[in-house]
PDB file of C-alpha atoms in Angstrom:
ATOM      1  CA  ARG A   1      33.459 -21.405  32.870  1.00  0.00           C
ATOM      2  CA  ASN A   2      33.094 -18.513  35.224  1.00  0.00           C
ATOM      3  CA  ILE A   3      32.126 -20.104  38.541  1.00  0.00           C
ATOM      4  CA  THR A   4      31.979 -18.356  41.893  1.00  0.00           C
ATOM      5  CA  LEU A   5      31.035 -19.977  45.186  1.00  0.00           C
ATOM      6  CA  ASN A   6      29.379 -17.554  47.601  1.00  0.00           C
ATOM      7  CA  ILE A   7      29.036 -19.096  51.040  1.00  0.00           C
ATOM      8  CA  ILE A   8      26.168 -17.663  53.068  1.00  0.00           C
ATOM      9  CA  GLY A   9      25.983 -18.169  56.804  1.00  0.00           C
ATOM     10  CA  LYS A  10      28.737 -19.225  59.113  1.00  0.00           C
ATOM     11  CA  ASP A  11      29.498 -22.589  60.630  1.00  0.00           C
ATOM     12  CA  VAL A  12      29.090 -22.557  64.391  1.00  0.00           C
ATOM     13  CA  ASP A  13      32.432 -24.314  64.722  1.00  0.00           C
ATOM     14  CA  ASP A  14      34.999 -21.474  64.515  1.00  0.00           C
ATOM     15  CA  THR A  15      37.909 -23.906  64.282  1.00  0.00           C
ATOM     16  CA  TYR A  16      36.431 -25.551  61.190  1.00  0.00           C
ATOM     17  CA  TYR A  17      35.667 -22.153  59.659  1.00  0.00           C
ATOM     18  CA  ASP A  18      39.260 -21.008  60.280  1.00  0.00           C
ATOM     19  CA  GLU A  19      40.587 -24.223  58.703  1.00  0.00           C
ATOM     20  CA  ILE A  20      38.537 -23.571  55.564  1.00  0.00           C
ATOM     21  CA  LEU A  21      39.793 -19.993  55.339  1.00  0.00           C
ATOM     22  CA  GLU A  22      43.382 -21.172  55.764  1.00  0.00           C
ATOM     23  CA  TYR A  23      42.946 -23.892  53.105  1.00  0.00           C
ATOM     24  CA  ILE A  24      41.516 -21.370  50.611  1.00  0.00           C
ATOM     25  CA  SER A  25      44.345 -18.944  51.329  1.00  0.00           C
ATOM     26  CA  ASN A  26      47.092 -21.609  51.078  1.00  0.00           C
ATOM     27  CA  LYS A  27      45.704 -22.920  47.775  1.00  0.00           C
ATOM     28  CA  ASN A  28      45.286 -19.362  46.449  1.00  0.00           C
ATOM     29  CA  ILE A  29      41.647 -20.081  45.583  1.00  0.00           C
ATOM     30  CA  LYS A  30      40.000 -16.951  44.176  1.00  0.00           C
ATOM     31  CA  PHE A  31      36.438 -18.078  43.389  1.00  0.00           C
ATOM     32  CA  VAL A  32      35.157 -18.570  46.961  1.00  0.00           C
ATOM     33  CA  ASN A  33      33.554 -15.726  48.916  1.00  0.00           C
ATOM     34  CA  PHE A  34      32.248 -15.847  52.489  1.00  0.00           C
ATOM     35  CA  LEU A  35      29.228 -13.553  52.778  1.00  0.00           C
ATOM     36  CA  GLY A  36      28.205 -14.274  56.379  1.00  0.00           C
ATOM     37  CA  GLN A  37      24.621 -14.133  57.590  1.00  0.00           C
ATOM     38  CA  LEU A  38      22.293 -12.282  55.222  1.00  0.00           C
ATOM     39  CA  THR A  39      19.040 -10.533  55.990  1.00  0.00           C
ATOM     40  CA  SER A  40      17.640 -10.649  52.452  1.00  0.00           C
ATOM     41  CA  GLN A  41      17.386 -13.117  49.607  1.00  0.00           C
ATOM     42  CA  ASP A  42      19.375 -10.944  47.190  1.00  0.00           C
ATOM     43  CA  GLU A  43      22.197 -13.479  46.900  1.00  0.00           C
ATOM     44  CA  ILE A  44      19.759 -16.250  45.998  1.00  0.00           C
ATOM     45  CA  TYR A  45      18.232 -13.997  43.358  1.00  0.00           C
ATOM     46  CA  LYS A  46      21.666 -13.230  41.852  1.00  0.00           C
ATOM     47  CA  SER A  47      22.814 -16.866  41.896  1.00  0.00           C
ATOM     48  CA  ASP A  48      22.290 -19.648  39.376  1.00  0.00           C
ATOM     49  CA  ILE A  49      22.286 -22.462  41.921  1.00  0.00           C
ATOM     50  CA  THR A  50      21.393 -22.689  45.596  1.00  0.00           C
ATOM     51  CA  LEU A  51      23.522 -25.273  47.338  1.00  0.00           C
ATOM     52  CA  MET A  52      22.422 -26.352  50.803  1.00  0.00           C
ATOM     53  CA  THR A  53      24.936 -28.213  52.922  1.00  0.00           C
ATOM     54  CA  SER A  54      23.020 -28.275  56.184  1.00  0.00           C
ATOM     55  CA  LYS A  55      23.327 -31.372  58.326  1.00  0.00           C
ATOM     56  CA  ASP A  56      19.974 -30.913  60.051  1.00  0.00           C
ATOM     57  CA  GLU A  57      16.896 -29.170  58.632  1.00  0.00           C
ATOM     58  CA  ALA A  58      13.166 -29.631  59.096  1.00  0.00           C
ATOM     59  CA  PHE A  59      11.780 -27.502  56.286  1.00  0.00           C
ATOM     60  CA  PRO A  60      14.158 -24.743  55.197  1.00  0.00           C
ATOM     61  CA  LYS A  61      12.579 -21.658  53.631  1.00  0.00           C
ATOM     62  CA  THR A  62      15.623 -21.454  51.368  1.00  0.00           C
ATOM     63  CA  ILE A  63      13.973 -24.135  49.236  1.00  0.00           C
ATOM     64  CA  LEU A  64      10.857 -22.034  48.693  1.00  0.00           C
ATOM     65  CA  GLU A  65      12.958 -18.937  48.023  1.00  0.00           C
ATOM     66  CA  SER A  66      14.938 -20.833  45.398  1.00  0.00           C
ATOM     67  CA  PHE A  67      11.725 -22.077  43.780  1.00  0.00           C
ATOM     68  CA  LEU A  68      10.386 -18.514  43.819  1.00  0.00           C
ATOM     69  CA  TYR A  69      13.475 -17.043  42.162  1.00  0.00           C
ATOM     70  CA  LYS A  70      13.717 -19.938  39.692  1.00  0.00           C
ATOM     71  CA  LYS A  71      17.080 -21.173  40.934  1.00  0.00           C
ATOM     72  CA  LEU A  72      18.190 -24.781  40.938  1.00  0.00           C
ATOM     73  CA  ILE A  73      18.442 -26.122  44.456  1.00  0.00           C
ATOM     74  CA  ILE A  74      20.888 -28.842  45.435  1.00  0.00           C
ATOM     75  CA  ALA A  75      20.199 -30.099  48.948  1.00  0.00           C
ATOM     76  CA  PRO A  76      20.907 -33.096  51.192  1.00  0.00           C
ATOM     77  CA  ARG A  77      18.426 -35.916  51.766  1.00  0.00           C
ATOM     78  CA  ILE A  78      17.675 -34.945  55.369  1.00  0.00           C
ATOM     79  CA  GLY A  79      14.674 -33.901  57.430  1.00  0.00           C
ATOM     80  CA  GLY A  80      11.750 -32.555  55.432  1.00  0.00           C
ATOM     81  CA  ILE A  81      13.813 -31.611  52.385  1.00  0.00           C
ATOM     82  CA  PRO A  82      12.848 -34.658  50.260  1.00  0.00           C
ATOM     83  CA  GLU A  83       9.181 -33.738  50.757  1.00  0.00           C
ATOM     84  CA  SER A  84       9.755 -30.560  48.752  1.00  0.00           C
ATOM     85  CA  ILE A  85      12.510 -31.524  46.356  1.00  0.00           C
ATOM     86  CA  ILE A  86      11.909 -34.451  44.051  1.00  0.00           C
ATOM     87  CA  HIS A  87      15.331 -35.541  42.811  1.00  0.00           C
ATOM     88  CA  MET A  88      15.899 -34.829  39.100  1.00  0.00           C
ATOM     89  CA  GLU A  89      12.392 -33.365  38.783  1.00  0.00           C
ATOM     90  CA  ASN A  90      12.462 -30.015  40.577  1.00  0.00           C
ATOM     91  CA  GLY A  91      15.941 -30.049  42.096  1.00  0.00           C
ATOM     92  CA  LEU A  92      18.836 -32.288  42.995  1.00  0.00           C
ATOM     93  CA  LEU A  93      19.302 -34.243  46.208  1.00  0.00           C
ATOM     94  CA  TYR A  94      22.549 -35.687  47.437  1.00  0.00           C
ATOM     95  CA  ASN A  95      23.359 -38.042  50.275  1.00  0.00           C
ATOM     96  CA  ALA A  96      24.243 -36.071  53.397  1.00  0.00           C
ATOM     97  CA  ASN A  97      27.895 -36.245  54.450  1.00  0.00           C
ATOM     98  CA  ASP A  98      28.818 -37.781  51.076  1.00  0.00           C
ATOM     99  CA  ILE A  99      31.201 -35.517  49.165  1.00  0.00           C
ATOM    100  CA  GLU A 100      31.080 -37.736  46.070  1.00  0.00           C
ATOM    101  CA  SER A 101      27.283 -37.505  45.919  1.00  0.00           C
ATOM    102  CA  LEU A 102      27.457 -33.715  46.366  1.00  0.00           C
ATOM    103  CA  THR A 103      30.178 -33.399  43.715  1.00  0.00           C
ATOM    104  CA  GLU A 104      28.125 -35.492  41.288  1.00  0.00           C
ATOM    105  CA  SER A 105      25.103 -33.208  41.777  1.00  0.00           C
ATOM    106  CA  ILE A 106      27.137 -30.042  41.216  1.00  0.00           C
ATOM    107  CA  ARG A 107      28.802 -31.511  38.127  1.00  0.00           C
ATOM    108  CA  TYR A 108      25.415 -32.562  36.743  1.00  0.00           C
ATOM    109  CA  ALA A 109      24.032 -29.043  37.259  1.00  0.00           C
ATOM    110  CA  ILE A 110      26.956 -27.411  35.473  1.00  0.00           C
ATOM    111  CA  GLU A 111      26.996 -29.859  32.551  1.00  0.00           C
ATOM    112  CA  ASN A 112      23.222 -30.165  31.918  1.00  0.00           C
ATOM    113  CA  ILE A 113      21.880 -26.631  31.673  1.00  0.00           C
ATOM    114  CA  GLU A 114      18.863 -27.587  29.542  1.00  0.00           C
ATOM    115  CA  GLU A 115      17.718 -30.236  32.035  1.00  0.00           C
ATOM    116  CA  VAL A 116      18.364 -27.859  34.919  1.00  0.00           C
ATOM    117  CA  ASN A 117      16.144 -25.225  33.272  1.00  0.00           C
ATOM    118  CA  LYS A 118      13.333 -27.800  33.049  1.00  0.00           C
ATOM    119  CA  MET A 119      13.768 -28.661  36.741  1.00  0.00           C
ATOM    120  CA  VAL A 120      13.680 -24.980  37.691  1.00  0.00           C
ATOM    121  CA  ASP A 121      10.426 -24.488  35.764  1.00  0.00           C
ATOM    122  CA  LYS A 122       8.894 -27.495  37.537  1.00  0.00           C
ATOM    123  CA  ALA A 123      10.083 -26.174  40.902  1.00  0.00           C
ATOM    124  CA  SER A 124       8.408 -22.844  40.236  1.00  0.00           C
ATOM    125  CA  MET A 125       5.155 -24.597  39.321  1.00  0.00           C
ATOM    126  CA  ARG A 126       5.396 -26.771  42.466  1.00  0.00           C
ATOM    127  CA  LEU A 127       5.696 -23.626  44.553  1.00  0.00           C
ATOM    128  CA  ILE A 128       2.604 -22.141  42.932  1.00  0.00           C
ATOM    129  CA  ASN A 129       0.564 -25.357  43.103  1.00  0.00           C
ATOM    130  CA  LYS A 130       1.567 -26.589  46.547  1.00  0.00           C
ATOM    131  CA  PHE A 131       2.290 -23.467  48.581  1.00  0.00           C
ATOM    132  CA  ASP A 132      -0.079 -20.862  47.162  1.00  0.00           C
ATOM    133  CA  ILE A 133      -1.860 -19.116  50.043  1.00  0.00           C
ATOM    134  CA  ASP A 134      -5.348 -19.636  48.561  1.00  0.00           C
ATOM    135  CA  ILE A 135      -4.735 -23.342  47.991  1.00  0.00           C
ATOM    136  CA  THR A 136      -3.288 -23.731  51.493  1.00  0.00           C
ATOM    137  CA  HIS A 137      -6.236 -21.850  52.989  1.00  0.00           C
ATOM    138  CA  SER A 138      -8.671 -24.111  51.149  1.00  0.00           C
ATOM    139  CA  LYS A 139      -6.892 -27.265  52.351  1.00  0.00           C
ATOM    140  CA  ILE A 140      -6.936 -26.074  55.956  1.00  0.00           C
ATOM    141  CA  LYS A 141     -10.616 -25.164  55.718  1.00  0.00           C
ATOM    142  CA  ASN A 142     -11.474 -28.571  54.237  1.00  0.00           C
ATOM    143  CA  PHE A 143      -9.515 -30.310  56.987  1.00  0.00           C
ATOM    144  CA  ILE A 144     -11.335 -28.367  59.701  1.00  0.00           C
ATOM    145  CA  ASP A 145     -14.701 -29.133  58.064  1.00  0.00           C
ATOM    146  CA  LYS A 146     -13.876 -32.861  58.046  1.00  0.00           C
ATOM    147  CA  VAL A 147     -12.865 -32.809  61.713  1.00  0.00           C
ATOM    148  CA  ILE A 148     -16.081 -31.039  62.663  1.00  0.00           C
ATOM    149  CA  GLU A 149     -18.110 -33.463  60.532  1.00  0.00           C
ATOM    150  CA  LYS A 150     -16.585 -36.487  62.330  1.00  0.00           C
ATOM    151  CA  ARG A 151     -17.389 -35.052  65.744  1.00  0.00           C
ATOM    152  CA  HIS A 152     -21.118 -34.780  64.929  1.00  0.00           C
TER     153      HIS A 152
END
């Protein structure tokens, strides 16, 4: 299999980042690329899988971008992420700080392409159905109408 890991962003801990670079160099690993901070979603579009390894997130837009570009998202069960990703339905969740759980999710994604394609389709539909601007506008309007109704 031809697998490449493109790492986007940079850890704020320079020592940790340097340790990773040294490990990759010492092991002569050729399939890992550090891309730094990006200003566009081009790398998500070109990828097959979006892997989030954040330790703290409220509601990352990376999830919506992955849904939009029909990419499988693998993300930790933290913050608001489980509100958008339903495990094994429209993406994969792993237990934060659990390398075995993360490894299991990656392995599943690589070995179950047909199931992954179904999840990606469901993720795209969830984006359309839950985050469409017209639907969101309607929900906000209905909420405001109910608040006004209760005050009178």
